[in-house]
mmCIF file of C-alpha atoms in Angstrom:
data_model
loop_
_atom_site.group_PDB
_atom_site.id
_atom_site.type_symbol
_atom_site.label_atom_id
_atom_site.label_comp_id
_atom_site.label_asym_id
_atom_site.label_seq_id
_atom_site.Cartn_x
_atom_site.Cartn_y
_atom_site.Cartn_z
ATOM 1 C CA MET O 1 113.866 127.645 95.122
ATOM 2 C CA TRP O 2 112.517 124.146 95.021
ATOM 3 C CA ARG O 3 110.412 123.471 91.925
ATOM 4 C CA ARG O 4 107.491 121.112 92.144
ATOM 5 C CA ARG O 5 107.572 118.907 89.107
ATOM 6 C CA ALA O 6 105.943 115.703 88.064
ATOM 7 C CA VAL O 7 106.407 113.397 85.103
ATOM 8 C CA ILE O 8 103.052 111.942 84.021
ATOM 9 C CA VAL O 9 103.101 108.965 81.737
ATOM 10 C CA GLU O 10 99.634 108.107 80.438
ATOM 11 C CA ALA O 11 98.509 104.541 79.806
ATOM 12 C CA GLY O 12 99.763 103.386 76.438
ATOM 13 C CA ALA O 13 102.552 105.917 76.195
ATOM 14 C CA SER O 14 106.207 104.926 75.981
ATOM 15 C CA GLY O 15 109.304 106.854 76.890
ATOM 16 C CA THR O 16 112.462 106.864 78.973
ATOM 17 C CA ILE O 17 112.874 108.812 82.173
ATOM 18 C CA ARG O 18 116.231 109.257 84.017
ATOM 19 C CA ALA O 19 116.369 110.847 87.437
ATOM 20 C CA ILE O 20 119.344 113.215 87.836
ATOM 21 C CA ALA O 21 118.539 114.030 91.530
ATOM 22 C CA ASP O 22 116.817 112.335 94.449
ATOM 23 C CA SER O 23 113.343 111.554 93.205
ATOM 24 C CA LYS O 24 110.207 109.764 94.312
ATOM 25 C CA LEU O 25 108.268 107.405 92.122
ATOM 26 C CA VAL O 26 104.523 107.013 92.531
ATOM 27 C CA HIS O 27 102.780 104.517 90.268
ATOM 28 C CA VAL O 28 99.005 104.808 90.047
ATOM 29 C CA GLY O 29 96.593 102.929 87.869
ATOM 30 C CA SER O 30 96.295 99.415 86.702
ATOM 31 C CA THR O 31 99.077 97.516 84.999
ATOM 32 C CA THR O 32 96.661 95.015 83.465
ATOM 33 C CA HIS O 33 93.433 96.839 82.649
ATOM 34 C CA PRO O 34 92.866 99.333 79.807
ATOM 35 C CA SER O 35 92.558 102.984 80.778
ATOM 36 C CA VAL O 36 89.173 104.571 81.447
ATOM 37 C CA THR O 37 87.895 106.801 78.645
ATOM 38 C CA GLU O 38 84.508 108.072 79.742
ATOM 39 C CA GLY O 39 85.688 111.301 81.428
ATOM 40 C CA THR O 40 86.933 114.629 80.109
ATOM 41 C CA GLY O 41 89.312 112.347 78.557
ATOM 42 C CA ALA O 42 92.712 111.579 77.280
ATOM 43 C CA THR O 43 92.504 111.588 73.493
ATOM 44 C CA ALA O 44 95.973 110.051 73.020
ATOM 45 C CA PRO O 45 98.551 108.667 75.368
ATOM 46 C CA GLY O 46 101.350 111.044 76.195
ATOM 47 C CA MET O 47 104.256 111.770 78.514
ATOM 48 C CA HIS O 48 104.431 115.165 80.197
ATOM 49 C CA VAL O 49 106.812 116.986 82.476
ATOM 50 C CA VAL O 50 104.745 119.510 84.374
ATOM 51 C CA ASP O 51 105.300 122.141 87.035
ATOM 52 C CA SER O 52 102.562 122.596 89.566
ATOM 53 C CA ALA O 53 100.274 125.471 88.892
ATOM 54 C CA GLY O 54 101.882 127.724 91.491
ATOM 55 C CA GLY O 55 99.493 127.035 94.289
ATOM 56 C CA ARG O 56 95.873 127.955 94.629
ATOM 57 C CA HIS O 57 95.090 129.234 98.113
ATOM 58 C CA VAL O 58 91.592 128.618 99.331
ATOM 59 C CA ARG O 59 89.929 128.817 102.741
ATOM 60 C CA PHE O 60 87.907 125.955 104.150
ATOM 61 C CA ASP O 61 86.151 126.685 107.442
ATOM 62 C CA GLY O 62 88.629 129.465 108.100
ATOM 63 C CA HIS O 63 91.743 127.385 107.401
ATOM 64 C CA PRO O 64 94.309 128.463 104.736
ATOM 65 C CA ILE O 65 94.630 125.484 102.388
ATOM 66 C CA GLU O 66 97.053 125.364 99.440
ATOM 67 C CA ASN O 67 96.353 123.198 96.398
ATOM 68 C CA ASN O 68 99.040 122.657 93.726
ATOM 69 C CA TYR O 69 97.744 120.904 90.604
ATOM 70 C CA PHE O 70 100.123 118.933 88.362
ATOM 71 C CA ALA O 71 97.288 117.479 86.194
ATOM 72 C CA ASP O 72 93.620 118.385 86.235
ATOM 73 C CA SER O 73 92.208 116.180 83.431
ATOM 74 C CA THR O 74 91.624 119.156 81.174
ATOM 75 C CA CYS O 75 94.583 118.974 78.742
ATOM 76 C CA PRO O 76 94.175 116.988 75.493
ATOM 77 C CA SER O 77 96.057 113.929 76.782
ATOM 78 C CA CYS O 78 95.721 114.257 80.581
ATOM 79 C CA GLN O 79 92.987 112.127 81.992
ATOM 80 C CA ILE O 80 94.282 111.904 85.562
ATOM 81 C CA VAL O 81 94.019 114.450 88.357
ATOM 82 C CA LEU O 82 97.143 114.823 90.522
ATOM 83 C CA PHE O 83 97.615 117.573 93.094
ATOM 84 C CA THR O 84 98.995 118.323 96.527
ATOM 85 C CA VAL O 85 97.015 119.743 99.481
ATOM 86 C CA SER O 86 98.755 121.395 102.459
ATOM 87 C CA CYS O 87 97.942 123.474 105.486
ATOM 88 C CA ASP O 88 100.261 124.913 108.183
ATOM 89 C CA GLU O 89 97.789 124.272 111.038
ATOM 90 C CA ALA O 90 95.410 121.706 112.455
ATOM 91 C CA HIS O 91 92.321 121.251 110.309
ATOM 92 C CA THR O 92 89.064 119.299 110.202
ATOM 93 C CA ALA O 93 87.609 118.574 106.747
ATOM 94 C CA ALA O 94 83.868 118.141 106.951
ATOM 95 C CA SER O 95 82.187 114.990 105.657
ATOM 96 C CA HIS O 96 82.040 114.939 101.822
ATOM 97 C CA LEU O 97 82.329 112.575 98.843
ATOM 98 C CA HIS O 98 83.862 112.543 95.349
ATOM 99 C CA SER O 99 82.570 110.870 92.193
ATOM 100 C CA GLU O 100 85.937 109.183 91.477
ATOM 101 C CA ASP O 101 88.036 106.784 93.521
ATOM 102 C CA GLU O 102 90.995 108.566 95.112
ATOM 103 C CA ILE O 103 94.283 107.797 96.740
ATOM 104 C CA ILE O 104 95.616 110.136 99.374
ATOM 105 C CA HIS O 105 99.345 109.724 100.137
ATOM 106 C CA VAL O 106 100.486 111.645 103.193
ATOM 107 C CA ILE O 107 103.837 113.455 102.763
ATOM 108 C CA GLU O 108 103.966 115.410 106.045
ATOM 109 C CA GLY O 109 101.991 115.215 109.270
ATOM 110 C CA GLU O 110 99.133 112.829 109.635
ATOM 111 C CA LEU O 111 95.429 112.522 108.840
ATOM 112 C CA GLN O 112 92.804 110.844 111.035
ATOM 113 C CA VAL O 113 90.348 109.313 108.556
ATOM 114 C CA GLY O 114 87.590 107.546 110.506
ATOM 115 C CA PRO O 115 89.336 105.124 112.890
ATOM 116 C CA GLN O 116 92.561 105.104 110.795
ATOM 117 C CA THR O 117 95.595 107.285 111.452
ATOM 118 C CA VAL O 118 97.395 107.826 108.148
ATOM 119 C CA LYS O 119 100.936 108.986 108.862
ATOM 120 C CA ALA O 120 103.615 110.385 106.563
ATOM 121 C CA GLY O 121 104.635 107.728 104.050
ATOM 122 C CA MET O 122 101.246 105.955 104.256
ATOM 123 C CA SER O 123 98.280 106.083 101.883
ATOM 124 C CA VAL O 124 94.559 105.605 102.092
ATOM 125 C CA ALA O 125 92.264 104.627 99.208
ATOM 126 C CA ILE O 126 88.768 106.043 99.233
ATOM 127 C CA PRO O 127 86.171 104.592 96.844
ATOM 128 C CA ALA O 128 84.000 106.880 94.670
ATOM 129 C CA GLY O 129 80.777 107.812 96.458
ATOM 130 C CA ARG O 130 82.124 107.025 99.947
ATOM 131 C CA ARG O 131 81.386 109.828 102.384
ATOM 132 C CA TYR O 132 84.372 110.698 104.609
ATOM 133 C CA GLY O 133 86.077 113.531 106.391
ATOM 134 C CA PHE O 134 89.454 113.860 108.115
ATOM 135 C CA ARG O 135 91.127 115.828 110.837
ATOM 136 C CA THR O 136 94.745 116.638 111.541
ATOM 137 C CA PRO O 137 96.521 117.449 114.813
ATOM 138 C CA GLY O 138 98.764 119.995 113.085
ATOM 139 C CA ALA O 139 100.374 120.926 109.772
ATOM 140 C CA TYR O 140 100.018 118.409 106.952
ATOM 141 C CA LYS O 141 100.648 117.809 103.245
ATOM 142 C CA PHE O 142 99.354 115.053 100.968
ATOM 143 C CA ILE O 143 99.242 114.030 97.359
ATOM 144 C CA ASN O 144 95.798 113.324 95.933
ATOM 145 C CA TYR O 145 95.323 111.146 92.838
ATOM 146 C CA ARG O 146 92.137 110.437 90.886
ATOM 147 C CA ARG O 147 91.943 108.644 87.559
ATOM 148 C CA ASP O 148 89.660 111.269 86.029
ATOM 149 C CA ALA O 149 87.798 114.517 86.642
ATOM 150 C CA SER O 150 85.579 114.350 89.683
ATOM 151 C CA THR O 151 82.760 116.102 91.409
ATOM 152 C CA PHE O 152 82.657 117.099 95.072
ATOM 153 C CA THR O 153 79.465 116.789 97.177
ATOM 154 C CA GLY O 154 79.538 118.531 100.550
ATOM 155 C CA ALA O 155 76.615 118.119 102.891
ATOM 156 C CA PRO O 156 74.232 115.208 102.223
ATOM 157 C CA GLY O 157 71.640 116.247 99.656
ATOM 158 C CA SER O 158 73.707 119.139 98.293
ATOM 159 C CA ASP O 159 74.441 119.363 94.550
ATOM 160 C CA PRO O 160 77.731 117.998 93.233
ATOM 161 C CA VAL O 161 80.303 120.608 92.069
ATOM 162 C CA ALA O 162 82.933 119.966 89.332
ATOM 163 C CA GLU O 163 86.432 119.841 90.781
ATOM 164 C CA ILE O 164 88.353 121.596 88.030
ATOM 165 C CA PRO O 165 90.822 124.193 89.472
ATOM 166 C CA VAL O 166 89.928 127.818 88.760
ATOM 167 C CA GLY O 167 92.651 130.334 87.842
#
């Protein structure tokens, strides 16, 4: 069985990592600016090896979506949010916004985000507060990164909801 693992190195932490199998490296965050500290907050830099949380299955507009969180900004030294989202069928995500900037990196399939087609191996950056939606022609999987805990606002005028995974 394939295990979903991530190594998360917080800003200011030091350590050595050696890949013993084929691996992918994703670097997020600034290499020149200090880390952000206003969120739920990293209290000290750290390095973690984490397994995803086993998958949280939710339904959006009748579609079975799977979320696997590696980091959700709630541990004592995890400020970032890192998770995968996947669905085995075509899907349209309604217009919404988040309170944090996010990077979506497509692993499988493709997303149509506005006029852009984001294919496997490509990424799209979405600024905090930018309303967007996406649609897919079929199955897809992507990695989502945010620098800190975020809120989700669905329909215009609706109340924001904290995006901390539940059980």
